[in-house]
C-alpha cells in the first residue's frame, strides 16, 4: 500500500523543498523504499537538486492542478511512498489537488511573526480537506530554521501547539549552515562530512521517524 506525504505551505521559503529532498533521500536510500518525489513547484528546485545528486531517486515535475489531481493516484500505485514538494504563492488549486490525495501533510514553519500568521492559510486548506475526507490528510507542523535559546522559538512552539486540527511535531529543525549549503554541494546532509552535518542529520532522522510513526497509525489508501 502506498503512502502519500506532502510538504506544503504557500508561504515561500519556509523549507518545503529542503525537507522534501531530505525526506525522499531518507525513504529511498536509507530505508530502501520505492519512492517518488513529485515536484509541484514551478521553480523545480527539488527536481534540480535530486538530478544533481546523481542517486537513483525518482522524481517528476507536475505543476498544473488538473495533472496533479489525475496523476498523483496513478503514480502512487507504482511506489511505496510519494513525497510531494508543494508550490509557494497563490496556487491554492494546486495545493487543494495535493491535499485531496495526501495521507499526511507536513507544514514547515519558520519562527518569524509573519510566517506564523501566513501559515493559517495552509491550515485552512488542510482543515477543509479534512472535512471532506473524514479527517485526512493528517496535518502536522514543525519549526524549521529555529535559533536555539530565542524567545521567538519558544513563542512559535506554543503557537504550533494551539493550531486547530493539526499535530505539532516535537522535533525542531534548527537553522544550520550545513543544511543551507547542501544544494550548492550537490548533496544532502545525509552524506556530508563533519559534525555540523551530523547534527542536522540527527534532527532530520528524528523528524522523519516521528512522521512515519504517525503514518503507521493511519489507514493506508
Ligand atoms: N533548517 C535550515 N537551516 C538553514 N537553512 C535552511 C534550513 N531550511 C531551509 N533552509 C534554506 O532556506 C531557503 C528556503 O528553503 P527551501 O527552498 O527549502 O524553501 P521552500 O519552502 O521550498 O521555498 P519556496 O517557497 O520558494 O519553494 C533555502 O536557501 C534553504 O537552503
Ligand atoms: Mg521550494
Coordinates of N, CA, C and O in Angstrom, one line a residue, residues 2-184:
X2 N 0.5 2.2 -0.8 CA 1.4 3.4 -0.9 C 0.9 4.5 0.1 O -0.2 4.5 0.5
X3 N 1.9 5.3 0.4 CA 1.6 6.4 1.3 C 2.0 7.7 0.6 O 3.1 7.7 -0.1
X4 N 1.2 8.7 0.7 CA 1.4 10.0 0.0 C 1.7 11.0 1.1 O 0.8 11.3 1.9
X5 N 2.9 11.6 1.1 CA 3.3 12.6 2.0 C 3.5 13.9 1.3 O 4.3 13.9 0.3
X6 N 2.8 15.0 1.7 CA 3.0 16.3 1.1 C 3.7 17.2 2.0 O 3.5 17.2 3.3
X7 N 4.6 18.1 1.5 CA 5.2 19.1 2.2 C 4.6 20.4 1.7 O 4.8 20.7 0.5
X8 N 3.8 21.1 2.5 CA 3.0 22.2 1.9 C 3.1 23.4 2.8 O 3.2 23.3 4.0
X9 N 3.1 24.6 2.2 CA 2.9 25.9 2.9 C 3.0 26.9 1.7 O 4.1 27.0 1.1
X10 N 2.0 27.6 1.5 CA 2.0 28.6 0.4 C 3.0 29.7 0.6 O 3.4 30.4 -0.3
X11 N 3.3 29.9 1.9 CA 4.3 30.9 2.3 C 5.6 30.5 1.7 O 6.0 29.3 1.9
X12 N 6.3 31.4 1.0 CA 7.6 31.0 0.3 C 8.7 30.9 1.3 O 8.8 31.5 2.3
X13 N 9.6 30.0 0.9 CA 10.9 29.9 1.6 C 10.9 29.4 3.0 O 11.8 29.6 3.8
X14 N 9.9 28.6 3.3 CA 9.8 28.0 4.7 C 10.6 26.7 4.9 O 10.8 26.3 6.0
X15 N 11.1 26.2 3.7 CA 11.9 24.9 3.8 C 11.2 23.7 3.2 O 11.6 22.6 3.5
X16 N 10.2 23.9 2.4 CA 9.5 22.8 1.8 C 10.4 21.9 1.0 O 10.5 20.7 1.2
X17 N 11.1 22.5 0.0 CA 12.0 21.7 -0.9 C 13.1 21.0 -0.1 O 13.4 19.9 -0.4
X18 N 13.7 21.8 0.8 CA 14.8 21.2 1.6 C 14.3 20.0 2.4 O 14.9 18.9 2.5
X19 N 13.1 20.1 3.0 CA 12.5 19.0 3.7 C 12.1 17.8 2.8 O 12.4 16.6 3.1
X20 N 11.5 18.2 1.6 CA 11.1 17.1 0.7 C 12.3 16.3 0.2 O 12.2 15.1 0.1
X21 N 13.4 17.0 -0.2 CA 14.5 16.3 -0.7 C 15.2 15.4 0.4 O 15.5 14.2 0.1
X22 N 15.3 15.9 1.6 CA 15.8 15.1 2.7 C 14.9 13.9 3.0 O 15.4 12.8 3.3
X23 N 13.6 14.1 2.9 CA 12.7 13.0 3.2 C 12.8 12.0 2.1 O 12.8 10.7 2.4
X24 N 12.8 12.4 0.8 CA 12.8 11.5 -0.3 C 14.1 10.6 -0.2 O 14.1 9.4 -0.4
X25 N 15.2 11.3 0.1 CA 16.5 10.6 0.2 C 16.4 9.6 1.4 O 16.8 8.4 1.2
X26 N 15.9 10.0 2.5 CA 15.8 9.1 3.7 C 14.9 7.8 3.3 O 15.4 6.7 3.6
X27 N 13.8 8.0 2.7 CA 12.9 6.9 2.4 C 13.6 6.0 1.3 O 13.5 4.8 1.4
X28 N 14.1 6.6 0.2 CA 14.6 5.8 -0.9 C 16.0 5.2 -0.6 O 16.1 4.0 -0.8
X29 N 16.9 5.9 0.0 CA 18.3 5.4 0.1 C 18.5 4.8 1.5 O 19.0 3.7 1.6
X30 N 18.1 5.5 2.6 CA 18.4 4.9 3.9 C 17.5 3.8 4.2 O 17.9 2.8 4.8
X31 N 16.2 3.9 3.7 CA 15.2 2.8 4.1 C 14.9 1.9 2.9 O 14.2 0.9 3.2
X32 N 15.4 2.2 1.8 CA 15.2 1.3 0.6 C 13.8 1.1 0.1 O 13.4 0.1 -0.5
X33 N 13.0 2.2 0.3 CA 11.6 2.1 -0.2 C 11.5 2.7 -1.6 O 12.2 3.6 -1.9
X34 N 10.6 2.1 -2.4 CA 10.4 2.6 -3.7 C 9.7 4.0 -3.6 O 8.5 4.1 -3.1
X35 N 10.4 5.1 -3.9 CA 9.9 6.4 -3.6 C 10.0 7.3 -4.8 O 10.9 7.2 -5.6
X36 N 9.0 8.1 -4.9 CA 9.0 9.2 -6.0 C 8.7 10.5 -5.4 O 7.8 10.7 -4.6
X37 N 9.6 11.5 -5.7 CA 9.3 12.9 -5.4 C 8.6 13.6 -6.5 O 9.0 13.5 -7.6
X38 N 7.4 14.1 -6.1 CA 6.7 14.9 -7.1 C 7.0 16.4 -6.8 O 6.7 16.9 -5.7
X39 N 7.5 17.1 -7.8 CA 7.9 18.5 -7.6 C 6.7 19.3 -8.2 O 6.6 19.4 -9.4
X40 N 5.9 19.9 -7.3 CA 4.8 20.7 -7.8 C 5.1 22.2 -7.8 O 4.2 23.0 -8.1
X41 N 6.3 22.5 -7.6 CA 6.7 23.9 -7.6 C 7.3 24.3 -9.0 O 8.3 23.6 -9.4
X42 N 6.8 25.3 -9.6 CA 7.3 25.6 -11.0 C 8.8 26.1 -11.0 O 9.4 26.1 -12.0
X43 N 9.3 26.4 -9.8 CA 10.8 26.7 -9.8 C 11.6 25.5 -9.9 O 12.8 25.5 -10.2
X44 N 11.0 24.3 -9.8 CA 11.6 23.0 -9.9 C 12.9 22.8 -9.1 O 13.8 22.1 -9.6
X45 N 13.0 23.5 -8.0 CA 14.3 23.4 -7.2 C 14.5 22.0 -6.7 O 15.7 21.5 -6.7
X46 N 13.5 21.3 -6.3 CA 13.8 20.0 -5.7 C 14.1 18.9 -6.8 O 15.0 18.1 -6.6
X47 N 13.5 19.1 -8.0 CA 13.9 18.1 -9.1 C 15.3 18.4 -9.5 O 16.1 17.5 -9.8
X48 N 15.7 19.7 -9.6 CA 17.1 20.0 -10.0 C 18.1 19.5 -8.9 O 19.1 18.9 -9.3
X49 N 17.7 19.6 -7.7 CA 18.6 19.1 -6.6 C 18.7 17.6 -6.7 O 19.9 17.1 -6.6
X50 N 17.6 16.9 -6.9 CA 17.7 15.5 -7.0 C 18.5 15.0 -8.2 O 19.3 14.1 -8.2
X51 N 18.3 15.8 -9.3 CA 19.0 15.5 -10.5 C 20.5 15.6 -10.3 O 21.3 14.7 -10.6
X52 N 20.9 16.7 -9.6 CA 22.4 16.9 -9.3 C 23.0 15.9 -8.3 O 24.2 15.7 -8.3
X53 N 22.1 15.3 -7.5 CA 22.6 14.3 -6.5 C 23.2 13.0 -7.2 O 24.0 12.4 -6.6
X54 N 22.7 12.8 -8.4 CA 23.1 11.6 -9.1 C 22.9 10.3 -8.3 O 23.8 9.4 -8.3
X55 N 21.8 10.2 -7.6 CA 21.4 9.0 -6.8 C 20.2 8.5 -7.6 O 19.5 9.2 -8.2
X56 N 19.9 7.2 -7.4 CA 18.7 6.7 -8.1 C 17.4 7.0 -7.3 O 16.8 6.1 -6.7
X57 N 17.1 8.3 -7.2 CA 15.9 8.7 -6.5 C 15.0 9.3 -7.6 O 15.3 10.3 -8.3
X58 N 13.8 8.7 -7.8 CA 12.9 9.1 -8.9 C 12.3 10.4 -8.5 O 11.9 10.7 -7.4
X59 N 12.1 11.2 -9.6 CA 11.4 12.5 -9.4 C 10.6 12.8 -10.6 O 10.9 12.4 -11.7
X60 N 9.5 13.6 -10.5 CA 8.7 14.0 -11.6 C 8.2 15.4 -11.3 O 7.6 15.6 -10.2
X61 N 8.3 16.3 -12.2 CA 7.8 17.7 -12.0 C 6.3 17.7 -12.6 O 6.1 17.3 -13.8
X62 N 5.4 18.1 -11.8 CA 4.0 18.3 -12.2 C 3.5 19.6 -11.6 O 3.4 19.7 -10.4
X63 N 3.2 20.5 -12.4 CA 2.9 21.9 -11.9 C 1.5 22.3 -12.1 O 1.1 23.3 -11.5
X64 N 0.7 21.5 -12.8 CA -0.6 22.0 -13.1 C -1.7 21.3 -12.3 O -1.6 20.1 -12.1
X65 N -2.7 22.0 -11.9 CA -3.6 21.4 -10.9 C -4.4 20.2 -11.4 O -4.5 19.2 -10.6
X66 N -4.8 20.2 -12.6 CA -5.6 19.0 -13.1 C -4.7 17.8 -13.2 O -5.1 16.7 -12.9
X67 N -3.5 18.1 -13.7 CA -2.5 17.0 -13.8 C -2.1 16.4 -12.4 O -2.0 15.2 -12.2
X68 N -2.0 17.3 -11.5 CA -1.7 16.8 -10.1 C -2.9 15.9 -9.6 O -2.7 14.8 -9.1
X69 N -4.1 16.4 -9.8 CA -5.3 15.7 -9.4 C -5.3 14.3 -10.0 O -5.6 13.3 -9.3
X70 N -5.0 14.3 -11.3 CA -5.2 13.0 -12.0 C -4.0 12.1 -11.9 O -4.2 10.8 -11.8
X71 N -2.8 12.6 -11.8 CA -1.6 11.8 -11.8 C -1.2 11.2 -10.5 O -0.5 10.2 -10.4
X72 N -1.5 12.0 -9.4 CA -1.0 11.5 -8.1 C -1.5 10.1 -7.8 O -0.7 9.3 -7.4
X73 N -2.8 9.8 -7.9 CA -3.2 8.5 -7.5 C -2.6 7.4 -8.5 O -2.3 6.3 -8.0
X74 N -2.5 7.8 -9.7 CA -1.9 6.8 -10.7 C -0.5 6.5 -10.3 O -0.1 5.3 -10.3
X75 N 0.3 7.5 -10.0 CA 1.7 7.3 -9.7 C 1.9 6.5 -8.4 O 2.7 5.7 -8.2
X76 N 0.9 6.8 -7.5 CA 1.0 6.2 -6.1 C 1.0 4.7 -6.2 O 1.6 4.0 -5.4
X77 N 0.3 4.2 -7.2 CA 0.1 2.7 -7.3 C 1.5 2.0 -7.7 O 1.6 0.8 -7.5
X78 N 2.4 2.8 -8.2 CA 3.7 2.3 -8.6 C 4.8 2.4 -7.5 O 5.9 2.0 -7.7
X79 N 4.5 3.1 -6.4 CA 5.5 3.4 -5.4 C 5.1 3.1 -4.0 O 3.9 3.0 -3.8
X80 N 6.0 2.9 -3.1 CA 5.7 2.7 -1.7 C 5.3 4.1 -1.1 O 4.4 4.2 -0.3
X81 N 6.1 5.1 -1.5 CA 5.9 6.4 -1.0 C 6.0 7.5 -2.1 O 6.9 7.4 -3.0
X82 N 5.1 8.4 -2.1 CA 5.2 9.6 -2.9 C 5.5 10.8 -1.9 O 4.8 10.9 -0.8
X83 N 6.5 11.6 -2.2 CA 6.8 12.8 -1.4 C 6.5 13.9 -2.3 O 7.1 14.0 -3.4
X84 N 5.6 14.8 -1.9 CA 5.2 15.9 -2.8 C 5.7 17.2 -2.3 O 5.4 17.6 -1.1
X85 N 6.5 17.9 -3.1 CA 7.1 19.2 -2.7 C 6.0 20.2 -3.2 O 5.9 20.4 -4.4
X86 N 5.3 20.9 -2.3 CA 4.2 21.8 -2.7 C 4.7 23.1 -3.2 O 5.8 23.5 -3.0
X87 N 3.8 23.8 -3.9 CA 4.1 25.1 -4.5 C 4.0 26.2 -3.5 O 3.3 26.1 -2.5
X88 N 4.7 27.3 -3.8 CA 4.6 28.6 -3.0 C 3.7 29.5 -3.8 O 3.4 29.3 -4.9
X89 N 3.2 30.6 -3.1 CA 2.5 31.6 -3.8 C 1.0 31.3 -3.8 O 0.5 30.4 -3.1
X90 N 0.3 32.0 -4.7 CA -1.2 31.9 -4.6 C -1.7 30.7 -5.5 O -2.6 30.8 -6.3
X91 N -1.1 29.5 -5.2 CA -1.5 28.4 -6.0 C -2.4 27.5 -5.2 O -2.1 26.3 -5.0
X92 N -3.5 28.0 -4.7 CA -4.4 27.3 -3.8 C -5.0 26.0 -4.5 O -5.1 25.0 -3.9
X93 N -5.3 26.1 -5.8 CA -5.9 25.0 -6.5 C -4.9 23.8 -6.6 O -5.3 22.6 -6.5
X94 N -3.7 24.1 -6.8 CA -2.6 23.1 -6.9 C -2.5 22.4 -5.5 O -2.4 21.2 -5.4
X95 N -2.5 23.3 -4.5 CA -2.4 22.8 -3.1 C -3.6 21.9 -2.8 O -3.5 20.8 -2.2
X96 N -4.8 22.3 -3.2 CA -6.0 21.5 -2.9 C -5.9 20.2 -3.6 O -6.4 19.2 -3.1
X97 N -5.4 20.2 -4.9 CA -5.3 18.9 -5.6 C -4.4 17.9 -4.8 O -4.6 16.7 -4.7
X98 N -3.3 18.5 -4.2 CA -2.4 17.7 -3.5 C -3.0 17.2 -2.2 O -2.9 16.0 -1.8
X99 N -3.8 18.1 -1.5 CA -4.4 17.7 -0.3 C -5.6 16.7 -0.5 O -5.9 16.0 0.5
X100 N -6.1 16.7 -1.7 CA -7.2 15.7 -2.0 C -6.7 14.3 -1.9 O -7.5 13.3 -1.7
X101 N -5.4 14.0 -2.1 CA -4.8 12.7 -2.2 C -3.9 12.3 -1.1 O -3.6 11.1 -0.9
X102 N -3.3 13.3 -0.3 CA -2.3 13.0 0.6 C -2.8 12.3 1.9 O -3.9 12.6 2.3
X103 N -2.0 11.4 2.4 CA -2.3 10.8 3.7 C -1.9 11.7 4.9 O -2.6 11.7 5.9
X104 N -0.8 12.3 4.7 CA -0.2 13.2 5.7 C 0.4 14.4 5.1 O 1.1 14.3 4.0
X105 N 0.2 15.5 5.7 CA 0.8 16.7 5.2 C 1.7 17.4 6.2 O 1.3 17.4 7.4
X106 N 2.9 17.8 5.8 CA 3.9 18.4 6.7 C 4.0 19.8 6.4 O 4.3 20.2 5.2
X107 N 3.8 20.7 7.4 CA 3.9 22.2 7.1 C 5.1 22.7 7.8 O 5.1 22.8 9.1
X108 N 6.2 23.0 7.1 CA 7.3 23.6 7.8 C 7.1 25.1 8.0 O 6.5 25.8 7.2
X109 N 7.4 25.6 9.2 CA 7.2 27.0 9.6 C 8.4 27.6 10.2 O 9.1 27.0 11.0
X110 N 8.8 28.8 9.7 CA 9.9 29.4 10.3 C 9.4 30.3 11.5 O 8.3 30.9 11.4
X111 N 10.2 30.3 12.6 CA 9.7 31.1 13.7 C 9.9 32.6 13.5 O 10.7 33.3 14.1
X112 N 9.0 33.1 12.6 CA 9.0 34.6 12.3 C 7.5 35.0 12.5 O 6.7 34.2 12.1
X113 N 7.3 36.2 13.0 CA 5.9 36.5 13.2 C 5.0 36.4 12.0 O 3.9 35.8 12.0
X114 N 5.6 36.9 10.8 CA 4.8 36.9 9.6 C 4.5 35.5 9.1 O 3.5 35.2 8.6
X115 N 5.5 34.6 9.3 CA 5.3 33.2 8.8 C 4.3 32.5 9.7 O 3.5 31.7 9.1
X116 N 4.2 32.8 11.0 CA 3.2 32.2 11.8 C 1.8 32.5 11.3 O 1.0 31.7 11.2
X117 N 1.6 33.8 11.0 CA 0.2 34.2 10.6 C -0.1 33.7 9.2 O -1.2 33.2 9.0
X118 N 0.9 33.7 8.3 CA 0.5 33.2 7.0 C 0.4 31.7 6.9 O -0.2 31.2 5.9
X119 N 0.8 31.0 7.9 CA 0.6 29.6 8.0 C -0.8 29.2 8.1 O -1.3 28.1 7.7
X120 N -1.6 30.1 8.7 CA -3.0 29.8 8.9 C -3.8 29.6 7.6 O -4.7 28.9 7.5
X121 N -3.2 30.1 6.5 CA -3.8 29.9 5.2 C -3.7 28.4 4.8 O -4.7 27.8 4.3
X122 N -2.5 27.9 5.0 CA -2.3 26.5 4.7 C -3.1 25.6 5.6 O -3.7 24.6 5.1
X123 N -3.2 26.0 6.8 CA -4.0 25.2 7.8 C -5.5 25.2 7.4 O -6.2 24.2 7.5
X124 N -6.0 26.4 6.9 CA -7.4 26.4 6.5 C -7.7 25.4 5.3 O -8.6 24.7 5.4
X125 N -6.7 25.4 4.3 CA -6.9 24.4 3.2 C -6.9 23.0 3.7 O -7.6 22.1 3.3
X126 N -6.0 22.7 4.7 CA -5.9 21.4 5.2 C -7.2 21.0 6.0 O -7.8 19.9 5.8
X127 N -7.7 22.0 6.8 CA -8.9 21.7 7.6 C -10.1 21.5 6.6 O -10.9 20.6 6.9
X128 N -10.1 22.2 5.5 CA -11.2 22.0 4.5 C -11.2 20.6 3.9 O -12.2 19.9 3.8
X129 N -9.9 20.2 3.6 CA -9.8 18.8 3.0 C -10.2 17.8 4.1 O -10.8 16.8 3.7
X130 N -9.8 18.0 5.3 CA -10.1 17.0 6.4 C -11.6 16.9 6.6 O -12.1 15.8 6.8
X131 N -12.4 18.0 6.4 CA -13.8 17.9 6.5 C -14.4 17.0 5.4 O -15.4 16.3 5.7
X132 N -13.9 17.1 4.2 CA -14.4 16.4 3.1 C -14.0 14.9 3.2 O -14.7 14.0 2.9
X133 N -12.8 14.7 3.7 CA -12.1 13.3 3.6 C -12.1 12.6 5.0 O -11.2 11.8 5.3
X134 N -13.1 12.9 5.8 CA -13.1 12.2 7.1 C -11.8 12.3 7.9 O -11.3 11.2 8.3
X135 N -11.3 13.5 8.0 CA -10.1 13.7 8.8 C -8.8 13.6 8.1 O -7.7 13.9 8.7
X136 N -8.8 13.1 6.9 CA -7.5 13.0 6.1 C -7.3 14.3 5.3 O -8.3 14.9 4.9
X137 N -6.1 14.8 5.0 CA -4.9 14.2 5.5 C -4.6 14.6 6.9 O -5.1 15.6 7.4
X138 N -3.8 13.8 7.6 CA -3.3 14.2 8.9 C -2.4 15.4 8.7 O -1.5 15.3 7.9
X139 N -2.7 16.4 9.5 CA -1.9 17.7 9.3 C -0.9 17.8 10.4 O -1.2 17.6 11.6
X140 N 0.4 18.0 10.0 CA 1.4 18.2 11.0 C 2.2 19.5 10.7 O 2.3 19.9 9.6
X141 N 2.7 20.0 11.8 CA 3.5 21.3 11.7 C 4.9 21.1 12.4 O 4.9 20.4 13.4
X142 N 5.9 21.7 11.8 CA 7.2 21.7 12.6 C 7.9 23.0 12.4 O 7.7 23.7 11.4
X143 N 8.7 23.3 13.4 CA 9.5 24.6 13.3 C 10.8 24.3 12.5 O 11.5 23.3 12.8
X144 N 11.1 25.1 11.5 CA 12.3 24.9 10.7 C 13.1 26.2 10.8 O 12.5 27.3 10.9
X145 N 14.4 26.1 10.8 CA 15.3 27.2 10.9 C 15.2 28.0 12.2 O 15.3 29.2 12.3
X146 N 14.9 27.2 13.3 CA 14.8 27.8 14.6 C 16.2 28.2 15.2 O 17.1 27.5 14.9
X147 N 16.2 29.2 15.9 CA 17.5 29.6 16.5 C 17.5 29.3 18.0 O 16.5 29.7 18.7
X148 N 18.4 28.4 18.5 CA 18.4 28.0 19.9 C 18.3 29.2 20.9 O 19.0 30.2 20.6
X149 N 17.6 29.0 21.9 CA 17.6 30.0 23.0 C 16.9 31.3 22.7 O 17.1 32.3 23.5
X150 N 16.1 31.4 21.6 CA 15.5 32.7 21.3 C 14.0 32.6 21.8 O 13.4 31.6 21.9
X151 N 13.5 33.8 22.2 CA 12.1 33.9 22.7 C 11.2 33.6 21.5 O 10.1 32.9 21.8
X152 N 11.6 33.9 20.3 CA 10.7 33.6 19.2 C 10.5 32.1 19.0 O 9.4 31.7 18.7
X153 N 11.6 31.4 19.3 CA 11.4 29.9 19.1 C 10.4 29.4 20.2 O 9.6 28.6 19.8
X154 N 10.5 29.9 21.4 CA 9.6 29.5 22.4 C 8.1 29.9 22.1 O 7.2 29.1 22.2
X155 N 8.0 31.1 21.6 CA 6.6 31.6 21.3 C 6.1 30.8 20.1 O 4.9 30.4 20.1
X156 N 6.9 30.5 19.1 CA 6.5 29.7 18.0 C 6.1 28.3 18.4 O 5.1 27.8 17.8
X157 N 6.8 27.7 19.3 CA 6.5 26.4 19.8 C 5.1 26.4 20.4 O 4.3 25.5 20.1
X158 N 4.8 27.4 21.2 CA 3.4 27.5 21.8 C 2.4 27.7 20.8 O 1.3 27.1 20.8
X159 N 2.7 28.5 19.8 CA 1.8 28.8 18.7 C 1.4 27.5 17.9 O 0.2 27.3 17.7
X160 N 2.4 26.7 17.6 CA 2.1 25.5 16.9 C 1.2 24.6 17.6 O 0.3 23.9 17.0
X161 N 1.4 24.5 19.0 CA 0.6 23.6 19.8 C -0.9 23.9 19.8 O -1.7 23.1 20.1
X162 N -1.2 25.2 19.5 CA -2.5 25.7 19.6 C -3.3 25.7 18.2 O -4.4 26.2 18.2
X163 N -2.6 25.3 17.2 CA -3.3 25.3 15.8 C -4.3 24.2 15.7 O -4.0 23.0 15.9
X164 N -5.6 24.6 15.4 CA -6.6 23.6 15.4 C -6.5 22.5 14.3 O -6.0 22.8 13.2
X165 N -6.8 21.3 14.6 CA -6.8 20.2 13.6 C -5.4 19.8 13.2 O -5.3 19.0 12.2
X166 N -4.4 20.2 13.9 CA -3.0 19.9 13.4 C -2.2 19.3 14.6 O -2.4 19.7 15.7
X167 N -1.3 18.4 14.2 CA -0.4 17.9 15.2 C 0.9 18.7 15.2 O 1.6 18.8 14.1
X168 N 1.3 19.2 16.3 CA 2.6 19.9 16.4 C 3.7 18.9 16.6 O 3.7 18.2 17.7
X169 N 4.6 18.7 15.7 CA 5.7 17.7 15.8 C 6.7 18.2 16.9 O 6.9 19.4 17.0
X170 N 7.2 17.2 17.6 CA 8.1 17.6 18.7 C 9.5 18.0 18.2 O 10.1 18.8 18.8
X171 N 9.9 17.4 17.1 CA 11.2 17.7 16.6 C 11.3 19.1 16.0 O 10.4 19.5 15.3
X172 N 12.3 19.8 16.3 CA 12.6 21.2 15.7 C 13.9 21.0 14.9 O 14.9 20.5 15.3
X173 N 13.8 21.6 13.7 CA 15.0 21.6 12.8 C 15.6 23.0 13.0 O 14.9 24.0 12.8
X174 N 16.8 23.1 13.4 CA 17.4 24.4 13.7 C 18.0 25.0 12.4 O 18.2 24.3 11.4
X175 N 18.3 26.3 12.5 CA 18.9 27.0 11.4 C 20.4 26.6 11.3 O 21.2 26.9 12.2
X176 N 20.7 25.8 10.3 CA 22.1 25.2 10.2 C 22.7 25.5 8.9 O 22.1 25.2 7.8
X177 N 23.9 25.9 9.0 CA 24.6 26.2 7.7 C 24.8 25.0 6.8 O 24.7 25.1 5.6
X178 N 25.0 23.8 7.4 CA 25.2 22.6 6.7 C 23.9 22.3 5.8 O 24.0 21.9 4.7
X179 N 22.7 22.7 6.3 CA 21.5 22.5 5.5 C 21.4 23.5 4.4 O 21.2 23.1 3.3
X180 N 21.8 24.7 4.7 CA 21.7 25.8 3.6 C 22.8 25.5 2.6 O 22.6 25.8 1.4
X181 N 23.9 24.9 2.9 CA 25.0 24.6 2.0 C 24.7 23.4 1.1 O 25.4 23.2 0.1
X182 N 23.9 22.5 1.6 CA 23.7 21.2 0.9 C 23.4 21.3 -0.6 O 24.2 20.6 -1.4
X183 N 22.4 22.0 -1.1 CA 22.2 22.0 -2.5 C 23.4 22.5 -3.4 O 23.7 22.0 -4.4
X184 N 24.1 23.5 -2.8 CA 25.3 24.1 -3.5 C 26.4 23.0 -3.7 O 27.2 23.1 -4.6

